[in-house]
Every structure is written in structure tokens, then in C-alpha cells.
XYZ file of C-alpha atoms in Angstrom:
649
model
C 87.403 189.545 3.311
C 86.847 192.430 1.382
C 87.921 196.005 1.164
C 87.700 199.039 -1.541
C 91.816 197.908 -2.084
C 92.625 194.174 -0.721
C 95.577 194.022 0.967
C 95.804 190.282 -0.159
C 96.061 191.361 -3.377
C 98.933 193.149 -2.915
C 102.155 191.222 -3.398
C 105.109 191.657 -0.719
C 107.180 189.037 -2.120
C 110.000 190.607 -4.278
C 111.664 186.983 -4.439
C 112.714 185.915 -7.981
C 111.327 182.449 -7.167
C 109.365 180.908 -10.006
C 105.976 181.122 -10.055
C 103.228 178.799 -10.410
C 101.786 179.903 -13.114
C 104.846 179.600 -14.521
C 105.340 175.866 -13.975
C 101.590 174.812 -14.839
C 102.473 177.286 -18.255
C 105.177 174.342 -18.950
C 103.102 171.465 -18.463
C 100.591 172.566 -20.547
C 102.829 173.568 -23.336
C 104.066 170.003 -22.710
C 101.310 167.620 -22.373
C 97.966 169.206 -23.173
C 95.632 170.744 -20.805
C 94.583 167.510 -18.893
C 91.750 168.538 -17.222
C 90.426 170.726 -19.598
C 89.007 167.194 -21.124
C 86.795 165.793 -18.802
C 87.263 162.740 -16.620
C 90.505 161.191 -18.166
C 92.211 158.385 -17.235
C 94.806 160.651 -15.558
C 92.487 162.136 -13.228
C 90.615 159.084 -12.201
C 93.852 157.470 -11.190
C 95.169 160.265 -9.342
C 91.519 159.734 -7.418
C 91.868 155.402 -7.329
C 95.296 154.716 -6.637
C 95.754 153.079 -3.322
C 97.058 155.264 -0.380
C 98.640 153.475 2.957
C 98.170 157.253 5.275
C 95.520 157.032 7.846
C 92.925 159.592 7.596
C 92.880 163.442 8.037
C 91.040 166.542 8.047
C 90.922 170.385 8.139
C 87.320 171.402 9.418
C 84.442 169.587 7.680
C 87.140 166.887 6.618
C 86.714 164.897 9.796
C 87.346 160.812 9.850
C 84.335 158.348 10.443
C 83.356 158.094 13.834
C 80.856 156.147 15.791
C 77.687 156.876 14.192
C 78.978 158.474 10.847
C 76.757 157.459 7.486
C 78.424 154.487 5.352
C 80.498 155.195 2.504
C 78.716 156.444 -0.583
C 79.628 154.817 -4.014
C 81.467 157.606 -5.594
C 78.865 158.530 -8.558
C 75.943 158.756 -6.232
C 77.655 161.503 -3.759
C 75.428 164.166 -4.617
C 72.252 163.632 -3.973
C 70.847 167.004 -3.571
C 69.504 169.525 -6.488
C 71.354 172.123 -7.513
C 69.765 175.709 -7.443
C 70.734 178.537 -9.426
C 72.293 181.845 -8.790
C 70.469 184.596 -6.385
C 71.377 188.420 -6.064
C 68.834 188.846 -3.276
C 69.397 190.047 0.336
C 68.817 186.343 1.784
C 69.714 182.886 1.891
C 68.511 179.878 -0.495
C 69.017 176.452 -0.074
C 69.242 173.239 -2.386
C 65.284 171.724 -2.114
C 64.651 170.123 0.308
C 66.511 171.104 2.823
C 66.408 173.926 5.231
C 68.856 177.197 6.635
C 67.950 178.595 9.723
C 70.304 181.779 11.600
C 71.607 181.533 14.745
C 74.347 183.596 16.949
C 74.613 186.335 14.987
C 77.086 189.566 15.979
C 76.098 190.647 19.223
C 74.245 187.783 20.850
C 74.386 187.709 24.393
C 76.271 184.328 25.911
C 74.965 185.688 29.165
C 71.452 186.686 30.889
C 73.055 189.227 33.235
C 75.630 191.731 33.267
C 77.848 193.863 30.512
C 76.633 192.977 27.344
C 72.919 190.557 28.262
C 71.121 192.365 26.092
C 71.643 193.401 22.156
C 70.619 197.137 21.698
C 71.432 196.743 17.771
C 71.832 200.118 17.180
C 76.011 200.180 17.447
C 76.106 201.736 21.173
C 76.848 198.683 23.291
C 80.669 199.497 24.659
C 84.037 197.378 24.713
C 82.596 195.317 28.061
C 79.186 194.322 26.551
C 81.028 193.196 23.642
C 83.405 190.886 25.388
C 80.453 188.808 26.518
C 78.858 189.113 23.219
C 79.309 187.055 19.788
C 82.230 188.944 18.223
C 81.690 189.995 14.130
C 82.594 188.733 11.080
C 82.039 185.001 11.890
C 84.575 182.810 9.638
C 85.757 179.234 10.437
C 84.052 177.145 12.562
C 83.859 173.791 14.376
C 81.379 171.707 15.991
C 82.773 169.662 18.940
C 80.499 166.975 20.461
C 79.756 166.772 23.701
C 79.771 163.369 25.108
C 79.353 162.104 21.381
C 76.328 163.698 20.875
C 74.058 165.109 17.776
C 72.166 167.579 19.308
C 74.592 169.235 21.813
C 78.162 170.637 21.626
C 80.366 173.559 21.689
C 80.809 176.155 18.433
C 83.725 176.911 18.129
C 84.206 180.178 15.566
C 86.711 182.717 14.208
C 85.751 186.354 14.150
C 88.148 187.672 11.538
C 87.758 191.392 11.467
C 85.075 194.292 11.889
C 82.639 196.336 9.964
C 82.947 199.253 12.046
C 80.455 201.482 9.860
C 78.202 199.091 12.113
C 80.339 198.573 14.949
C 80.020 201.621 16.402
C 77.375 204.666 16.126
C 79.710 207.017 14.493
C 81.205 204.846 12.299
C 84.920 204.771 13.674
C 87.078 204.265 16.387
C 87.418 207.537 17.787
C 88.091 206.862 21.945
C 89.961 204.508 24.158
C 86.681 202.423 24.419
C 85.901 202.142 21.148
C 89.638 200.473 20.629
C 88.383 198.257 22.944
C 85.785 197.427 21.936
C 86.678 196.474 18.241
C 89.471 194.359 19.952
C 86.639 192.668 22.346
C 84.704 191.867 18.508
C 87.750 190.106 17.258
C 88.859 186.481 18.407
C 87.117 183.420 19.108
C 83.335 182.322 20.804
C 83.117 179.195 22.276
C 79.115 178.953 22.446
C 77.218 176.064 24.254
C 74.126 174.891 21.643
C 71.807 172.359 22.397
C 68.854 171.296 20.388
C 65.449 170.886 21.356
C 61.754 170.624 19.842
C 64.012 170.680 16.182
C 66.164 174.238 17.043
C 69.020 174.804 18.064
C 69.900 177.822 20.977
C 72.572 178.748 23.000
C 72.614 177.608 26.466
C 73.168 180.802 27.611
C 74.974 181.337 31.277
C 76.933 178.149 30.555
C 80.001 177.508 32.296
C 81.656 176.342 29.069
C 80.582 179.695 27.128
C 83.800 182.204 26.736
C 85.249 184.994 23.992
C 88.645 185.110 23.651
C 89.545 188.721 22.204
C 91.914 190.674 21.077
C 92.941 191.389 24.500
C 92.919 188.099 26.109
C 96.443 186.695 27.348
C 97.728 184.034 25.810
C 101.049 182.235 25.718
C 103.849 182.193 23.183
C 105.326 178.412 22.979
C 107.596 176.482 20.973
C 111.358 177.060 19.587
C 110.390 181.330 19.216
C 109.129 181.527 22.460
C 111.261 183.725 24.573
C 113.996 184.742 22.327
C 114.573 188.512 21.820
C 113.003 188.911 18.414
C 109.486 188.635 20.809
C 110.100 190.647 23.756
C 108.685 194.024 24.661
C 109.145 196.245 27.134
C 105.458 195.218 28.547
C 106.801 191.412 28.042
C 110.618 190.790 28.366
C 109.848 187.240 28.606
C 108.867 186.823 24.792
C 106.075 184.404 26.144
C 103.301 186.427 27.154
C 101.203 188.494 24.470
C 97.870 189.702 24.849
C 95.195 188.876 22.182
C 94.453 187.238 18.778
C 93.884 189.143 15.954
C 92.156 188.529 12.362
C 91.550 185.084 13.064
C 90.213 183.769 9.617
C 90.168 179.849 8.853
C 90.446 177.168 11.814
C 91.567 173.979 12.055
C 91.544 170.966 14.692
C 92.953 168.190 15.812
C 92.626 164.718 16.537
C 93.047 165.754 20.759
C 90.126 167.665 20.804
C 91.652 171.254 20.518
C 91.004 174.027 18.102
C 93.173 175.936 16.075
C 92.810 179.527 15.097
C 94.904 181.018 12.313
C 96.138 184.553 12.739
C 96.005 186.017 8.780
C 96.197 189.992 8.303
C 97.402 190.763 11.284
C 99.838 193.613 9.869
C 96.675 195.847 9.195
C 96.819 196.761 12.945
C 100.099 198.306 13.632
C 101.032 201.448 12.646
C 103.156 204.679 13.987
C 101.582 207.975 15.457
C 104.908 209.492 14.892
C 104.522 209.844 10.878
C 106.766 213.381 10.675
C 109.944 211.163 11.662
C 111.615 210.523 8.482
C 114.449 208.205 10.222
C 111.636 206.008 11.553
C 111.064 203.722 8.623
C 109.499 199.944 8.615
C 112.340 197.470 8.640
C 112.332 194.678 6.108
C 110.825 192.165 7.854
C 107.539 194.501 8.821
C 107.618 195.514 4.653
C 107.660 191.900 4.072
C 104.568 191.266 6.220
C 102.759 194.466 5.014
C 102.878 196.756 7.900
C 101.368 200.444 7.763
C 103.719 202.794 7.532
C 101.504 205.732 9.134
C 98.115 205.243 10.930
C 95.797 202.524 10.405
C 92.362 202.838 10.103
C 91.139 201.559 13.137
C 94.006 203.420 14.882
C 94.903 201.248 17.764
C 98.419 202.818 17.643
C 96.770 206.474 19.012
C 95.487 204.302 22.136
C 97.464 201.581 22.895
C 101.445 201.669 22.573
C 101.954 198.147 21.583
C 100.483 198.861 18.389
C 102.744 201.380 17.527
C 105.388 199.807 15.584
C 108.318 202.313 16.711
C 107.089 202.038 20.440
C 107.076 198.237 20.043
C 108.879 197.040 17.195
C 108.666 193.450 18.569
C 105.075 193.583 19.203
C 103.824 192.664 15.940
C 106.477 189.934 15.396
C 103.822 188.078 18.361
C 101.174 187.995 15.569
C 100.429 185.592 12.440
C 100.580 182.208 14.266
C 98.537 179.478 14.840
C 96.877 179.826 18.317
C 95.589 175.631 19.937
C 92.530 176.805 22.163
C 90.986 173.740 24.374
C 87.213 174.671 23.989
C 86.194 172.584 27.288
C 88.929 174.461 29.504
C 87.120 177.621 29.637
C 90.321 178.966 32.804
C 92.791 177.749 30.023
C 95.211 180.228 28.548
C 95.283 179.817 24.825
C 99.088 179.025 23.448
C 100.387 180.942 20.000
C 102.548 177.402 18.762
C 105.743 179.257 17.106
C 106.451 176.143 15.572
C 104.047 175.996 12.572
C 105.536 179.395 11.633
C 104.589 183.431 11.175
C 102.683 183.733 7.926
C 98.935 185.206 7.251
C 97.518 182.088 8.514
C 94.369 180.936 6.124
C 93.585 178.013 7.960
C 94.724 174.555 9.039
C 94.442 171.224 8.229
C 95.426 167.995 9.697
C 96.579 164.371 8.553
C 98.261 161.237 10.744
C 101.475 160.474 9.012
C 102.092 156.751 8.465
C 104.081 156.464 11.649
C 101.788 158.599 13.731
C 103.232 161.637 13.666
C 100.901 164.785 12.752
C 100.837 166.787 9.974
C 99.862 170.229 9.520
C 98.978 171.741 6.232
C 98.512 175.943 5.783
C 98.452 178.096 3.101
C 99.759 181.869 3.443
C 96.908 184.259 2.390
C 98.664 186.831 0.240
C 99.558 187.162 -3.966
C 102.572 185.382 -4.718
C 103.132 183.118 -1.031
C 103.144 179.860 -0.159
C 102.106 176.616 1.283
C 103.600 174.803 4.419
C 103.175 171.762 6.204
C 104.830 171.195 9.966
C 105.282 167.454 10.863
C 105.623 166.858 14.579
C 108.629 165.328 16.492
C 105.893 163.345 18.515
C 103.474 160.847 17.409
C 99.790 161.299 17.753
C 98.557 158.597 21.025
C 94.726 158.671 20.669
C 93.905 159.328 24.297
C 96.899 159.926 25.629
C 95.939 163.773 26.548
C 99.669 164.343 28.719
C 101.216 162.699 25.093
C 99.086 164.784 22.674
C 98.730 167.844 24.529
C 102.112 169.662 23.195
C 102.727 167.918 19.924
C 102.500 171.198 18.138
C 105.444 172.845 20.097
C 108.115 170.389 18.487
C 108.798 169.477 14.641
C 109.858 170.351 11.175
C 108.327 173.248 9.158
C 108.091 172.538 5.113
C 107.803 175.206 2.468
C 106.405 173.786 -1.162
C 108.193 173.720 -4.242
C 105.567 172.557 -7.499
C 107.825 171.473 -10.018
C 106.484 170.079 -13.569
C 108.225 167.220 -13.986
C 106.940 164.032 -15.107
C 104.678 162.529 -12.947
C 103.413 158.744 -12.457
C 99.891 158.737 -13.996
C 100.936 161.695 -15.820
C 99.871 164.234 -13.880
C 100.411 167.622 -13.584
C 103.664 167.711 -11.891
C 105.426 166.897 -8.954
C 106.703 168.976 -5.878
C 108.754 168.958 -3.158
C 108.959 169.974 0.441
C 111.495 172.377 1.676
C 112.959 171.767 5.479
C 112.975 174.790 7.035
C 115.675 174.540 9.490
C 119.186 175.354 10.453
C 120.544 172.331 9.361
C 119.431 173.703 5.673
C 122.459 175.333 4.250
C 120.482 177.965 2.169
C 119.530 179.092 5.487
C 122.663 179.633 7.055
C 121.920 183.391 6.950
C 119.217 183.310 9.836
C 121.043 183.037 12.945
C 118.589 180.157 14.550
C 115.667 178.540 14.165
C 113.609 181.128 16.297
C 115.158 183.680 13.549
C 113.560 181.084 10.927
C 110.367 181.335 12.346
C 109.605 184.788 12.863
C 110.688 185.483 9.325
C 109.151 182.641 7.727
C 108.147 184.224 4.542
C 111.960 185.688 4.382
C 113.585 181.884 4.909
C 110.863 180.584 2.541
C 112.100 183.076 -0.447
C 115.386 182.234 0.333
C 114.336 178.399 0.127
C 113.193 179.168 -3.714
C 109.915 178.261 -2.627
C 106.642 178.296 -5.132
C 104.636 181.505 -4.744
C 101.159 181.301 -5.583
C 97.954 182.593 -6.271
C 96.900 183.844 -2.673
C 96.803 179.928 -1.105
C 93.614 179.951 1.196
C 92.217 176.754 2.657
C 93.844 173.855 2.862
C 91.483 170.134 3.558
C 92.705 166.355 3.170
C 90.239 163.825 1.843
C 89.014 161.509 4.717
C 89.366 158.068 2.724
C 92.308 158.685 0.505
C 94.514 161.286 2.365
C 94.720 163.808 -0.715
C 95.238 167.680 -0.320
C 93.496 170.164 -1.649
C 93.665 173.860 -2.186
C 92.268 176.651 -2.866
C 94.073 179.648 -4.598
C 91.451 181.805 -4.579
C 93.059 184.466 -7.273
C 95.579 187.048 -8.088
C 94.338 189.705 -10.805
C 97.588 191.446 -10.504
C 99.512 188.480 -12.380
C 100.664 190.113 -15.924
C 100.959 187.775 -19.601
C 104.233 187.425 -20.717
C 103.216 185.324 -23.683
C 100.826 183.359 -24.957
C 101.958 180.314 -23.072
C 100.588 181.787 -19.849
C 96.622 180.857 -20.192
C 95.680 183.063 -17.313
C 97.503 186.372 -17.490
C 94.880 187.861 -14.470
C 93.802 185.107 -12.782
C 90.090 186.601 -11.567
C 88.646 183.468 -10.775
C 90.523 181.066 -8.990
C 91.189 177.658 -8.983
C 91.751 174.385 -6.531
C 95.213 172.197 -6.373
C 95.421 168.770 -4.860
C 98.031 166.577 -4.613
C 98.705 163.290 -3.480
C 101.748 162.978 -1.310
C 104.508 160.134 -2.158
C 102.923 156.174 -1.057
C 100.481 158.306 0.828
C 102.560 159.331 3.843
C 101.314 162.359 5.300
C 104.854 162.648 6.065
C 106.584 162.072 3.133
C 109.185 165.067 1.113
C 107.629 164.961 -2.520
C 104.413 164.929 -3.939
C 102.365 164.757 -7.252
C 99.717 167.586 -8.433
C 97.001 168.906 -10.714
C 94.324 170.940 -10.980
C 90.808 169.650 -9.555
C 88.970 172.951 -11.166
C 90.203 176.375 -12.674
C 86.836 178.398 -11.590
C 85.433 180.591 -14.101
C 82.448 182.031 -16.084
C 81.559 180.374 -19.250
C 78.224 182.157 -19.813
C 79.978 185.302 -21.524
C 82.184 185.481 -24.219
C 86.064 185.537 -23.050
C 88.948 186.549 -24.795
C 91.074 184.259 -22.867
C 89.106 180.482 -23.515
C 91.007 179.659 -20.360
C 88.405 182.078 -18.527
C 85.904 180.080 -19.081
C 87.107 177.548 -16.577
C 87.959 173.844 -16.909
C 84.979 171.213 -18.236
C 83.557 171.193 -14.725
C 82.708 174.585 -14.792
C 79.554 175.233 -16.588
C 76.606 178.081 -16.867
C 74.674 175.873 -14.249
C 77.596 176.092 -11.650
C 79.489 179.188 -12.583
C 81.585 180.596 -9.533
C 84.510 182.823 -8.558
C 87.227 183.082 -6.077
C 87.063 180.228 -4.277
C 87.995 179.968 -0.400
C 86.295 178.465 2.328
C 87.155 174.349 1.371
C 86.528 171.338 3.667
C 85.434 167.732 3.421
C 82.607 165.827 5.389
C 83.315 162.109 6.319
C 81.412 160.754 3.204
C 84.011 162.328 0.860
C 81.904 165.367 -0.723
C 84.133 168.471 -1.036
C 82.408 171.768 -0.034
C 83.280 174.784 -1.714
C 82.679 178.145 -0.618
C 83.105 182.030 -2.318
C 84.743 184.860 -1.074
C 84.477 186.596 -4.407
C 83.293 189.485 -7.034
C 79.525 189.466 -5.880
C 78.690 192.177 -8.471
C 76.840 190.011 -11.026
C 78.211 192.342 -13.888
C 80.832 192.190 -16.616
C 83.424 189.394 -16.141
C 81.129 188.315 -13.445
C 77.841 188.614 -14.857
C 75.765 186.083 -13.908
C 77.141 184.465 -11.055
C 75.368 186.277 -8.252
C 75.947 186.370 -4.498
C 78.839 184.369 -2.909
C 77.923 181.137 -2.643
C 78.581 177.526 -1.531
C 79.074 174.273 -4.035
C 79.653 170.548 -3.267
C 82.235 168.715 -5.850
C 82.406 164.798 -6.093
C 86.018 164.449 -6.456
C 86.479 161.502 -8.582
C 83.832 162.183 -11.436
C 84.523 166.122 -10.245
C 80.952 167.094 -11.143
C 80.032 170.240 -9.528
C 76.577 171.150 -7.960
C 76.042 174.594 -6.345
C 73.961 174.016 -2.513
C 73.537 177.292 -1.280
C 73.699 181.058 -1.755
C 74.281 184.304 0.664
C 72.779 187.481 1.142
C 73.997 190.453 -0.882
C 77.779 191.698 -0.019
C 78.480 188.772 1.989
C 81.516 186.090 2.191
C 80.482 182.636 3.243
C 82.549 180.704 5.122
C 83.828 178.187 7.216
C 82.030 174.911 7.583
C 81.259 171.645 10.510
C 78.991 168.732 10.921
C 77.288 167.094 13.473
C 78.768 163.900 14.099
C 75.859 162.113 12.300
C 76.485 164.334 9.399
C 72.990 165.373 9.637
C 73.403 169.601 10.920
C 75.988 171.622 8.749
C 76.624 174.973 10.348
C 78.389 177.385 8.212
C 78.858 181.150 8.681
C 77.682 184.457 6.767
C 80.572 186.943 6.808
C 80.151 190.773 6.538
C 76.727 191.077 4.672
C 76.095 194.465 3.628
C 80.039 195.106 3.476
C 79.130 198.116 0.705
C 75.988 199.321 2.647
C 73.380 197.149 0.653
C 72.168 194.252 2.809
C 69.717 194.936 6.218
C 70.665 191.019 6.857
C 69.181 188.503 8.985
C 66.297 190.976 10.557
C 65.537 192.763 7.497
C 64.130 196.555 7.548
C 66.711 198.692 8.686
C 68.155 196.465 10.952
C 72.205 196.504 11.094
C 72.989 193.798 8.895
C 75.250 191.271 11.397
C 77.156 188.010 10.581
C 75.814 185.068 11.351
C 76.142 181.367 11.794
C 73.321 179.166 9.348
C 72.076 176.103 10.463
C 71.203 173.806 7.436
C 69.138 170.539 7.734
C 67.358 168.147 5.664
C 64.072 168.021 5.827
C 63.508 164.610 5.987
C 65.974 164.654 8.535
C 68.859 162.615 6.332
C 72.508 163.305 5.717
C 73.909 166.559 4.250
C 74.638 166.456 0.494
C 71.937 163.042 0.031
């Protein structure tokens, strides 16, 4: 998401750990740019070599089910026709194909009651937009019902709010308008059916529910309960109401969905700002807490925002929360076990003895990447079995060393236990301790930090992980060694876990694609991306990453949309598909002006893609989907092939 000054972008980690840049600045000085040559032998290995893991997937990385397209030979993945850039206030679409809007911010789920009917004009109140689609749509899934194509639940994040639409004002200024930007955060679980070609909403469906910033929810796992997450309001620790900045998703195998908590420090703040003893502890500096008011000032109208009121309260934000869409009475459950970080997203594999894996990425300059591996082993239909995996396991923070590496690759890594059987955590009194403060236990761990780690997917065939670090212009040169002294553009990491186990404590790496803009000069050659980056496909700042069962990799941009200087000529955000073993890349689509796009899901005949539009007209410059001086609003797109084939033929 975007702002004047990106929180993101600020670093909070003070840690001395080495850097990544630092350890790819070794292996090139070592070996040679590898990937800066084309399709070596080295990368086409790292693609072949067998793996034993059973298939994964983050959203859009799903395995082959009943019905799914047969494989694709690996040079004929991308079928479609690449387009070129667009500035313009719409949407374009490889030929051939077609994108169609549906749900956007303030559709009504409902024909009667708060909320049935969109005004547009900013004035609806917090209980209209409870039964309303919330804003900013990010990650997304599609889940089948009964199997089918043409009917299912969406499933979708709604990560923040443009309140210069939100409201008629502009700003939270009442008791109701706090409500009502909580009531636009969360999650919609939609109903869609299609008919006659379209797809709607079935409104008044019993399956049809937001889940807000106010909802209750339960705290579960090893934190749950202990004192570090009760409040007066909760001296349990295990109730908490709401989910905030919910960015990527993920899934799993059981049928739930997960929703990743990310900025979540960007709420709480203190009224009481003449105090001078009242000061942010560590742990809140560490996450990035305000240290007056906020600027939607939830801390003027509701206590538990207000960090020296409830110091606790924001320690019951930045988790992963499992949601069962077809439960619509269930309570959703915050699973303290995968850790307290700004949650990008989540992505799942099957370990090689059935136990799940987890991968995340923590969305800020200089963090890091995790994976949690349950206790419990994944028993496909075995819903009392499956139905609390996430509540018991082992949380892993990555080390990327750049050591020599079989195929010569990049490097190797290793995963860090994060536990308090780990010595060089002996200075976090348990495990509940470790989790709360995860990004404090993963400095002291000498974890890698990296270049603002967003999504996370795993190949559906071969079981590799890739992701994206989307960029971090705040990293200084300290020689010549260092090719990308600000990196501005981005880049994607895989690696390839040891034999393939999901599981397993060490990995190899390398860089798929360092993004950047080869169609102006650049002082840096580096800037100009690796070979796969040409004037055709030019991009920045990639984010949004998943894989569809066929093994195409979709990329989407969350990026400098200004077309101008460093960026000139790369136009609106925008979404690419990659063929990871010949890694050509072809760009598929492109948003309106000032927009994000984001999050990604097929049908389970691969033959709808929904994806979402975030914040369009962000700056004021965009009247998107209506057009005229309509509000612009954030919006799902529905993209089909015309001749009614598979996406990305």
C-alpha cells in the first residue's frame, strides 16, 4: 500500500545481523553474476532436479484437482500476448481475453436493511458498512462449492482505507466514523454464482458475512492466555475483538482461509501526548507503534487503542487469523503459533511426512522470512484431525548464507528454531514470550534481514519457494561490491529446500529476477535488471506472487506508478506471468491510474482468474470503475478467455 511516507520503508530493526545484500554482494564477487547470463546450466538445474515433497501452494499455487488442465511442456507455458505499458484510468488485458469488475467497495451482500443500498457519495455510516464490501480489496481466494466452476465463495482481504473517500469530510472525526473505518477493514466472504456468462453475488445468502475490525475472534495456540495478552476488557488473553490491515491470504489443504495481519501498529497511539514518562516500550518501537495520535485516531474513541490505556492490546495484533468460509456462526481464531510479525501473506506445502508447512515473509525494510511446521500431520478429510494443526509446531526464522551450493547456486540457508530449547534464546522467559516478540527472538537468532519480504508461493509440481522482496530504497553503498546500493525495484528469491522436504532445516537459493528498467540509461548496470528484464516487460516493486496448477508464476506490482525518471516508462501497476524454467517474462494485464493490484485465485478449471484492484485514485487522480466523478472504489476483476480456455494459454 501506499502513503506520502511508507511505513514499510522504514527500518525498525537495529540488529547487527548481516544483511542480504550483503551475502548475495559475496557470491557475486565470488562466482559471477549467474543469472545475469541467461538460462545457464545452473538455473535450469535448480528448475529439473528431482524433488520427493508433495505439492503446495500459497493462493493461486493450488495442486491439481479433479478437473484441472494437463501439464504444459515447460516452453509452451505462455500462451498469451503480451501487451505493453498503459498510464490510463482503466484496465487492459492480454488479447484475447477479457476483465470484467465485480464487488467493488460498498456493494451490498444484502437486499434489506443497514447498508442494501450504495449511496456512493461517502455518507453510508459504520452499520451499512458492516454489511457492505469493505475497501482496499487485497488477497483473495476462490473456494468451490461442491467442486464447482461457476459457483463458490470469495474469500478477500480488505487491508486498509482511503478515507478521503471513506467518509464525506474526509476523516474520522466521531465515534461512528471509527466505526465505521473498522466495519471497512477485515474480510468478505461473498457467495458468486455464474449465469448467462457473469458472475454476481447471490445476495441475501446465508453463507455471505464481513468480518471487521470489530468482530470477536479467538486467540489460540502456546500465546494464548498468558499475561503478555490480557487487558483489562480481556483478562483471559483469548478473546480480542477484530482484524486489522489484513493484506495477503493464504489457505490450506482443510478448506480454511488464512488472513495475515501486516501494519497493524499504524492503529495505536496515546491521547495523552504531554506525558513525558509515558514512552513506547521496546517491543512497541520494534513493531513501529505511534508515539502520539494516529491518523485515523481510534485512540480518541476507543480505549483499547490507546497504547498507555492498553499496553497489551496491540500485542493481540500481527497474526495469522484461520477463518472457515462455510461456517458463517464460526468465531475466527488468531493462531499464536505462526508468530507476531507484519504478516504479508501465507503459503502452504505438505512436508514429506505429512506434516504442514507454513511459509511468511515479514513486510518491513530489513525483516525476515519464517516458516512454522506443525506437530500434526495433515489427514486429507479428517476435519476433527486437521482442524487445529496450526495451534501446535515449530516456528523457523531464515538465515541465507553464500556458501557453496550443489549446482552452484547462489547460496545456501538455514532455518532457525525458534524455541526455548534454543540457547540464544534463553533470554525470553517462554515460548509465549518468543512469540509475541518474534521479530526481537529473530534478531537475537542472527537471522537474515531483507528487502521488505512480501509474498511467499511454492511451485505446485516441484515444491520450490519463491519470494518477493519488493524493495528497500533506504539501503546505502558501501563499496562497489554492493550492485544495488538503493534497491528501487525489487527482485524475487526461490529456493529449493534440502531432498525437497517441505520440512527440512537448510536450503539452496538464487535469484529468479532482479526487476528493473532497462529502457533508460543507469548509472548502476545492475538497475537495469537481470536478462529477463527487458523494455517489453519492464516492471517495479514486485508483490502480489502466486502460482496456478499448470506451473505459470503470476506477478503482480505494488510500485512507483509515476511513469517518470527512474521509472519512466513502465506505467500503471501491473500484472506479469513468468515461466520459471526458461524464466521468460510476459506482462498480462495493467491497472487503472494510482492503483496496487493484488492478490490472485482460479476457478478450479483454471478457466476464471479473479484478482483485485487496490486503492485506485490513492493521489486523487483515478474516478475508477464508474468513471465521471464517481468515487473511485477497489474492486475485484474477473478475467476470462474468450474462447473460453485456460488462463495464461
Amino acid at each position: 500500500m501506499k502513503h506520502e511516507i511508507d511505513s514499510e520503508n522504514l527500518p525498525t530493526n537495529t540488529s547487527p545481523n548481516e544483511h542480504f545484500q550483503t551475502v548475495v554482494n559475496r557470491a557475486v564477487s565470488r562466482r559471477g553474476f549467474l543469472l545475469k547470463t541467461g538460462v545457464g546450466a545452473a538455473a535450469v538445474g535448480f528448475l529439473s532436479a528431482g524433488l520427493t515433497g508433495c505439492g503446495g501452494g500459497g493462493d493461486g499455487g493450488e495442486p491439481a484437482t479433479p478437473g484441472t488442465p494437463a501439464p504444459t511442456p515447460p516452453g509452451e507455458l505462455l500462451g498469451f500476448t503480451p501487451i505493453p505499458t498503459d498510464t490510463a484510468d482503466r484496465v487492459t488485458v492480454a488479447p484475447g481475453y477479457t476483465a470484467s469488475v465485480l464487488a467493488p467497495w460498498g456493494t451490498p451482500l444484502f437486499t434489506t436493511g443497514p447498508g442494501s443500498n450504495w449511496v456512493g457519495d461517502g455518507s453510508e455510516d459504520a452499520a451499512a458498512q458492516a454489511r457492505q464490501m469493505g475497501d482496499n480489496h487485497d488477497g483473495i481466494h476462490y473456494f468451490a462449492i461442491a467442486g464447482k466452476s461457476d459457483e463458490g465463495l470469495l474469500v478477500m482481504n480488505h487491508e486498509y482505507t482511503n478515507v478521503q473517500y471513506l467518509f464525506t469530510n474526509g476523516m474520522v472525526d466521531s465515534l461512528d466514523d471509527a466505526n465505521k473505518d473498522l466495519n471497512a477493514h477485515g474480510v468478505s466472504v461473498v457467495h458468486i454464482k455464474r449465469s448467462g456468462g457473469a458472475w454476481n453475488i447471490v445476495r441475501d445468502s446465508l453463507l455471505n458475512r464481513r468480518i471487521t475490525g470489530s468482530t470477536l475472534m479467538q486467540l489460540t495456540g502456546p500465546a494464548a492466555g498468558d499475561a503478555l495478552l490480557q487487558t483489562s476488557a480481556d483478562p483471559t488473553g483469548t478473546a480480542v475483538f477484530g482484524t486489522l490491515n489484513n493484506c495477503g491470504n493464504g489457505w490450506t489443504p482443510w478448506g480454511t482461509y488464512l488472513t495475515c495481519e501486516e501494519n497493524f501498529n499504524q492503529y495505536f497511539g496515546t491521547t495523552d501526548t504531554a506525558n513525558p514518562g509515558q514512552v513506547r516500550d521496546a517491543n512497541m518501537v520494534r513493531y513501529g507503534l505511534a508515539s502520539g495520535t494516529t491518523a485515523r485516531r481510534y485512540e480518541t474513541y476507543h480505549d483499547r487503542f490507546d497504547w498507555q490505556k492498553e499496553p497489551n492490546e496491540s500485542n493481540r495484533f500481527g497474526w495469522i487469523v484461520e477463518i472457515d468460509p462455510f461456517d458463517a456462526s464460526s468465531t475466527p481464531k488468531k493462531r499464536t503459533a505462526l508468530g507476531r510479525i507484519k504478516h504479508e501473506n501465507a503459503a502452504y506445502a505438505i512436508a514429506a511426512d505429512g506434516r504442514v508447512v507454513i511459509y511468511m515473509g515479514d513486510d518491513q525494510a530489513n525483516d525476515y522470512i519464517y516458516k512454522f511446521v506443525t506437530t500434526g500431520h495433515y489427514i486429507a478429510g479428517d476435519t476433527v484431525n486437521n482442524r487445529n494443526l496450526l495451534d501446535s509446531g515449530t516456528l523457523y526464522v531464515a538465515r541465507f548464507n553464500d556458501g557453496a551450493a550443489t549446482g552452484d547456486m547462489m547460496g545456501t540457508g538455514e532455518w532457525l528454531p525458534m524455541t526455548t530449547a534454543n540457547p540464544a534464546l534463553a533470554g525470553f522467559a517462554s515460548l509465549a514470550d518468543i512469540l509475541v516478540h518474534t521479530r526481537q527472538a529473530a534478531d537475537a537468532l542472527g537471522a537474515t534481514p531483507m528487502d521488505r519480504p512480501e509474498w511467499v508461493t511454492v511451485h505446485p509440481q516441484t515444491n520450490e519457494v519463491y519470494v518477493t522482496l519488493t524493495n528497500n530504497s533506504g539501503r546505502a553503498a558501501t563499496d562497489d561490491a554492493n550492485p544495488r546500493p538503493a534497491n528501487i525495484y525489487g527482485q524475487i528469491v526461490r529456493w529449493r529446500e534440502a531432498g525437497g522436504d517441505a520440512a527440512a532445516l537448510t536450503f539452496e537459493w538464487d535469484i529468479f529476477v532482479l526487476a528493473g528498467n532497462p529502457t533508460i540509461t543507469q548509472a548502476n548496470p545492475l538497475d537495469r535488471g537481470t536478462s529477463n528484464v527487458n523494455v517489453d516487460n519492464t516492471f517495479n516493486s514486485p508483490d502480489g506472487l502466486g502460482f496456478d496448477s499448470a506451473g505459470r508464476l503470476w506477478i503482480q506490482t505494488d510500485g512507483n506508478y509515476s511513469n517518470a525518471g527512474r521509472y519512466a516508462n513502465q506505467g500503471n501497476n501491473q500484472m506479469l506471468c513468468a515461466n520459471p524454467v526458461t524464466r521468460e517474462i510476459r506482462r498480462f494485464f495493467v491497472g487503472p491510474v494510482e492503483c496496487e493490484v493484488t492478490g490472485l485465485t482460479f476457478t478450479p478449471d483454471h478457466k476464471t482468474l479473479f484478482i483485485n484492484i487496490q486503492h485506485p485514485g490513492e493521489g486523487g487522480n483515478s474516478h475508477w470503475p464508474e468513471g465521471g466523478s464517481a468515487l473511485p472504489r477497489s474492486a475485484t476483476i474477473v478475467i476470462t478467455k474468450d474462447d473460453g480456455g485456460v488462463i495464461g494459454t
